[in-house]
Amino acid sequence: MKLFRSIVELQNELFEVRKSGKKVGLVPTMGALHEGHASLVKRSVAENGATVVSVFLNPTQFRRAEGQQDLERYPRTLDADCALLEACGADYVFAPSVEEMYPVEDKRQFDFPPVTTVMEGAHRPGHFNGVCQVVSRLFYIVRPDRAYFGEKDWQQIAVVKAMVRFLKLNVQIVECTTIREADGLALSSRNVRLTPEQRQKAPLIARTLKESANFAPEKSVQEVIDYVVRKYGKDRVVQIVTFGTLAARGVIRDVG
């Protein structure tokens, strides 16, 4: 496995890869990798002749004040990441500096309502614009045949697909099954920042979504709300995430 920090050096390597007729898979990450990322890498390795994994903590998706705090606290574990990636069979790791990725300020604006303006988009203005900036940069740099994203970030996948259509990029977006803990919590690099109380509560969200989606067909919105409140009390975090996600996926409609 080779580690590249230079765009030109990576592109020169990939030019030779393509000359040999191999397909290229890309797994974009921000580092602090876990078994969820490993599952994406293993799938890319199985489906492509060469796999590139980017490890880049992208500042343009952390614009607001609270986002800057999140950026500063995000784990940085490149040595451990590289060890995991080599064990998964990745061929190349691309870990550029901010200056390498953005030699000049990226002022491009991406907006694909309603997918960029609801749920996380509504609460984190500018976040998905930053996602589109970095993912499009990675696509232009690597020119992958396929790019792999976890279904855990369902809204992000929808945004990336919209961006690919808008830019007319020739890349297949591959959605991969979410990897979960034994209690149902999706693996995430940020889970280490949960308090014991939050960690205990977090699996309720996935459980509520699954049970509510099964309950919702042919039920009214009020019946779904009553069901969630009856099952899980009046926890506002569980309720907001559940109703927002079900509405966005079209499971329930007309949520006020």
Coordinates of C-alpha atoms in Angstrom, one line a residue:
M1 CA 0.0 0.0 0.0
K2 CA 1.3 3.5 -0.9
L3 CA 0.6 6.7 0.9
F4 CA 0.4 9.9 -1.2
R5 CA 0.1 13.5 0.0
S6 CA 0.6 15.1 -3.5
I7 CA -2.2 15.3 -6.0
V8 CA 0.2 15.1 -9.0
E9 CA 2.0 12.0 -7.6
L10 CA -1.3 10.2 -7.0
Q11 CA -2.5 11.1 -10.5
N12 CA 0.7 9.8 -12.1
E13 CA 0.3 6.5 -10.3
L14 CA -3.4 6.2 -11.3
F15 CA -2.5 7.0 -14.9
E16 CA -0.4 3.8 -15.0
V17 CA -3.2 1.9 -13.2
R18 CA -5.7 2.8 -15.9
K19 CA -3.3 2.0 -18.7
S20 CA -3.3 -1.5 -17.4
G21 CA -7.1 -1.6 -17.8
K22 CA -8.0 -1.6 -14.1
K23 CA -11.1 0.0 -12.6
V24 CA -10.5 2.4 -9.8
G25 CA -12.6 2.6 -6.6
L26 CA -12.6 5.5 -4.2
V27 CA -13.6 5.5 -0.5
P28 CA -13.7 9.1 0.8
T29 CA -13.2 9.4 4.5
M30 CA -12.2 12.0 7.1
G31 CA -10.1 9.6 9.1
A32 CA -10.5 8.0 12.5
L33 CA -11.5 4.8 10.7
H34 CA -13.5 1.9 12.1
E35 CA -15.1 -1.3 10.9
G36 CA -17.8 0.7 9.1
H37 CA -15.1 2.3 6.9
A38 CA -13.4 -1.1 6.6
S39 CA -16.5 -2.6 5.1
L40 CA -16.5 0.1 2.4
V41 CA -12.9 -0.5 1.6
K42 CA -13.3 -4.3 1.4
R43 CA -16.2 -3.9 -1.0
S44 CA -14.2 -1.6 -3.2
V45 CA -11.2 -4.0 -3.2
A46 CA -13.6 -6.8 -4.3
E47 CA -15.1 -4.8 -7.1
N48 CA -12.2 -2.9 -8.5
G49 CA -8.6 -3.4 -9.7
A50 CA -7.3 -0.6 -7.5
T51 CA -8.7 1.1 -4.4
V52 CA -7.9 4.6 -3.2
V53 CA -8.9 5.7 0.2
S54 CA -8.8 9.5 1.0
V55 CA -8.1 10.5 4.6
F56 CA -8.8 14.2 4.7
L57 CA -10.5 16.3 7.4
N58 CA -12.3 18.8 5.2
P59 CA -12.6 22.2 6.8
T60 CA -15.1 23.6 4.3
Q61 CA -17.9 21.5 5.8
F62 CA -17.3 23.0 9.3
R63 CA -18.1 26.6 8.6
R64 CA -20.1 27.8 11.7
A65 CA -18.7 28.4 15.2
E66 CA -19.9 25.1 16.6
G67 CA -18.5 23.5 13.4
Q68 CA -15.1 24.8 14.1
Q69 CA -15.2 23.2 17.6
D70 CA -16.2 19.9 16.0
L71 CA -13.4 20.2 13.5
E72 CA -10.8 20.8 16.3
R73 CA -12.1 17.9 18.3
Y74 CA -12.3 15.4 15.5
P75 CA -9.9 12.5 16.1
R76 CA -6.8 12.4 13.9
T77 CA -5.3 8.9 13.8
L78 CA -3.5 8.5 10.4
D79 CA -1.0 5.8 11.5
A80 CA -3.8 3.6 12.9
D81 CA -5.9 4.4 9.8
C82 CA -3.2 3.3 7.5
A83 CA -2.7 0.0 9.4
L84 CA -6.4 -0.7 9.1
L85 CA -6.5 0.1 5.4
E86 CA -3.5 -2.0 4.6
A87 CA -5.2 -5.0 6.4
C88 CA -8.3 -4.4 4.3
G89 CA -6.3 -4.6 1.0
A90 CA -6.4 -0.9 0.0
D91 CA -3.8 0.0 -2.6
Y92 CA -3.5 3.8 -2.1
V93 CA -4.1 6.2 0.7
F94 CA -4.4 9.9 -0.2
A95 CA -3.8 12.1 2.8
P96 CA -3.3 15.7 1.5
S97 CA -2.9 18.9 3.5
V98 CA -5.5 21.6 3.4
E99 CA -3.2 23.7 1.2
E100 CA -2.8 20.8 -1.3
M101 CA -6.6 20.3 -1.6
Y102 CA -7.4 24.0 -1.6
P103 CA -4.5 26.0 -3.1
V104 CA -7.1 28.8 -3.6
E105 CA -10.3 29.3 -1.7
D106 CA -13.1 27.2 -3.1
K107 CA -16.0 29.6 -3.6
R108 CA -18.3 27.2 -5.5
Q109 CA -21.9 27.0 -4.3
F110 CA -23.9 23.8 -4.5
D111 CA -27.6 23.8 -3.5
F112 CA -30.0 21.0 -4.4
P113 CA -33.3 21.7 -2.6
P114 CA -35.1 20.1 -0.9
V115 CA -32.4 17.5 -0.1
T116 CA -29.8 20.1 1.0
T117 CA -32.3 22.2 3.0
V118 CA -34.0 19.7 5.3
M119 CA -32.9 17.7 8.3
E120 CA -29.1 18.2 8.7
G121 CA -29.1 20.8 6.0
A122 CA -31.5 22.9 7.9
H123 CA -29.5 22.7 11.1
R124 CA -26.0 23.0 9.6
P125 CA -26.1 25.7 6.9
G126 CA -23.2 25.4 4.5
H127 CA -22.3 21.8 5.6
F128 CA -23.5 20.1 2.4
N129 CA -21.9 22.8 0.3
G130 CA -18.6 21.8 1.9
V131 CA -19.3 18.2 1.3
C132 CA -19.9 18.8 -2.4
Q133 CA -16.8 20.9 -2.6
V134 CA -14.5 18.2 -1.2
V135 CA -16.2 15.2 -2.9
S136 CA -16.2 16.9 -6.3
R137 CA -12.5 17.8 -5.8
L138 CA -11.7 14.1 -4.9
F139 CA -13.7 12.9 -8.0
Y140 CA -11.7 15.3 -10.3
I141 CA -8.4 14.2 -8.7
V142 CA -8.9 10.4 -8.6
R143 CA -11.4 10.0 -11.5
P144 CA -12.9 6.9 -9.9
D145 CA -15.1 4.5 -11.7
R146 CA -17.0 3.8 -8.4
A147 CA -17.2 5.7 -5.1
Y148 CA -18.4 4.1 -1.9
F149 CA -20.5 5.7 0.8
G150 CA -22.2 4.2 3.9
E151 CA -26.0 4.3 4.1
K152 CA -25.5 5.7 7.7
D153 CA -25.1 9.1 6.0
W154 CA -28.3 8.7 3.9
Q155 CA -28.9 12.4 3.3
Q156 CA -25.2 12.9 2.3
I157 CA -25.6 10.1 -0.3
A158 CA -28.6 11.9 -1.8
V159 CA -26.7 15.2 -1.9
V160 CA -23.6 13.5 -3.6
K161 CA -25.9 11.9 -6.2
A162 CA -27.5 15.2 -7.0
M163 CA -24.1 16.8 -7.4
V164 CA -22.9 14.0 -9.7
R165 CA -25.9 14.6 -11.9
F166 CA -25.4 18.4 -11.8
L167 CA -21.7 18.1 -12.8
K168 CA -22.4 15.2 -15.2
L169 CA -19.6 13.2 -13.6
N170 CA -18.9 9.7 -14.9
V171 CA -18.8 7.9 -11.5
Q172 CA -21.1 5.2 -10.0
I173 CA -22.1 6.0 -6.4
V174 CA -22.2 2.7 -4.4
E175 CA -24.3 2.7 -1.3
C176 CA -23.1 0.3 1.4
T177 CA -25.0 -1.3 4.4
T178 CA -24.5 0.5 7.7
I179 CA -22.4 -1.4 10.2
R180 CA -23.8 -1.3 13.7
E181 CA -22.8 -2.2 17.3
A182 CA -24.5 -5.1 18.9
D183 CA -27.2 -2.7 20.4
G184 CA -28.0 -1.2 17.0
L185 CA -25.9 2.0 17.2
A186 CA -24.3 2.8 13.8
L187 CA -20.5 2.9 14.0
S188 CA -19.2 6.5 13.8
S189 CA -15.9 8.2 14.6
R190 CA -17.8 10.6 16.8
N191 CA -19.3 8.0 19.0
V192 CA -16.3 8.3 21.3
R193 CA -17.6 11.8 22.2
L194 CA -20.9 10.6 23.6
T195 CA -21.5 10.9 27.3
P196 CA -22.5 7.6 29.1
E197 CA -26.1 8.9 29.1
Q198 CA -26.1 9.8 25.4
R199 CA -24.5 6.5 24.5
Q200 CA -27.3 4.6 26.3
K201 CA -29.9 6.7 24.6
A202 CA -28.4 6.7 21.0
P203 CA -29.5 3.2 20.0
L204 CA -33.1 4.2 20.7
I205 CA -33.1 6.3 17.5
A206 CA -32.3 3.4 15.2
R207 CA -34.7 1.1 17.0
T208 CA -37.5 3.7 16.9
L209 CA -36.9 4.4 13.2
K210 CA -37.1 0.7 12.3
E211 CA -40.2 0.0 14.4
S212 CA -41.9 3.2 13.2
A213 CA -41.2 2.4 9.6
N214 CA -42.9 -1.0 10.0
F215 CA -45.8 0.6 11.9
A216 CA -46.3 3.6 9.5
P217 CA -47.8 2.1 6.3
E218 CA -51.5 3.0 6.1
K219 CA -51.3 4.9 9.4
S220 CA -51.9 8.6 9.9
V221 CA -49.1 10.9 11.0
Q222 CA -50.8 11.3 14.4
E223 CA -51.0 7.5 14.9
V224 CA -47.2 7.3 14.2
I225 CA -46.6 10.2 16.6
D226 CA -48.7 8.5 19.3
Y227 CA -46.9 5.2 18.7
V228 CA -43.5 6.7 19.2
V229 CA -44.5 8.7 22.3
R230 CA -46.1 5.6 23.7
K231 CA -43.1 3.4 23.1
Y232 CA -40.3 5.8 24.0
G233 CA -41.9 8.5 26.1
K234 CA -41.5 12.2 25.3
D235 CA -37.7 12.2 24.4
R236 CA -37.5 15.1 22.0
V237 CA -34.3 13.9 20.4
V238 CA -35.7 10.5 19.5
Q239 CA -39.0 12.1 18.2
I240 CA -37.4 14.8 16.1
V241 CA -34.9 12.4 14.4
T242 CA -37.6 9.8 13.9
F243 CA -40.2 12.0 12.4
G244 CA -37.8 14.0 10.3
T245 CA -36.2 10.9 8.8
L246 CA -39.5 9.1 8.1
A247 CA -40.8 12.2 6.4
A248 CA -37.7 12.7 4.3
R249 CA -37.9 9.0 3.1
G250 CA -41.6 9.4 2.3
V251 CA -42.7 6.9 4.9
I252 CA -45.0 9.5 6.4
R253 CA -46.2 12.8 4.9
D254 CA -47.5 16.2 6.0
V255 CA -45.5 16.4 9.2
G256 CA -46.1 19.8 10.6

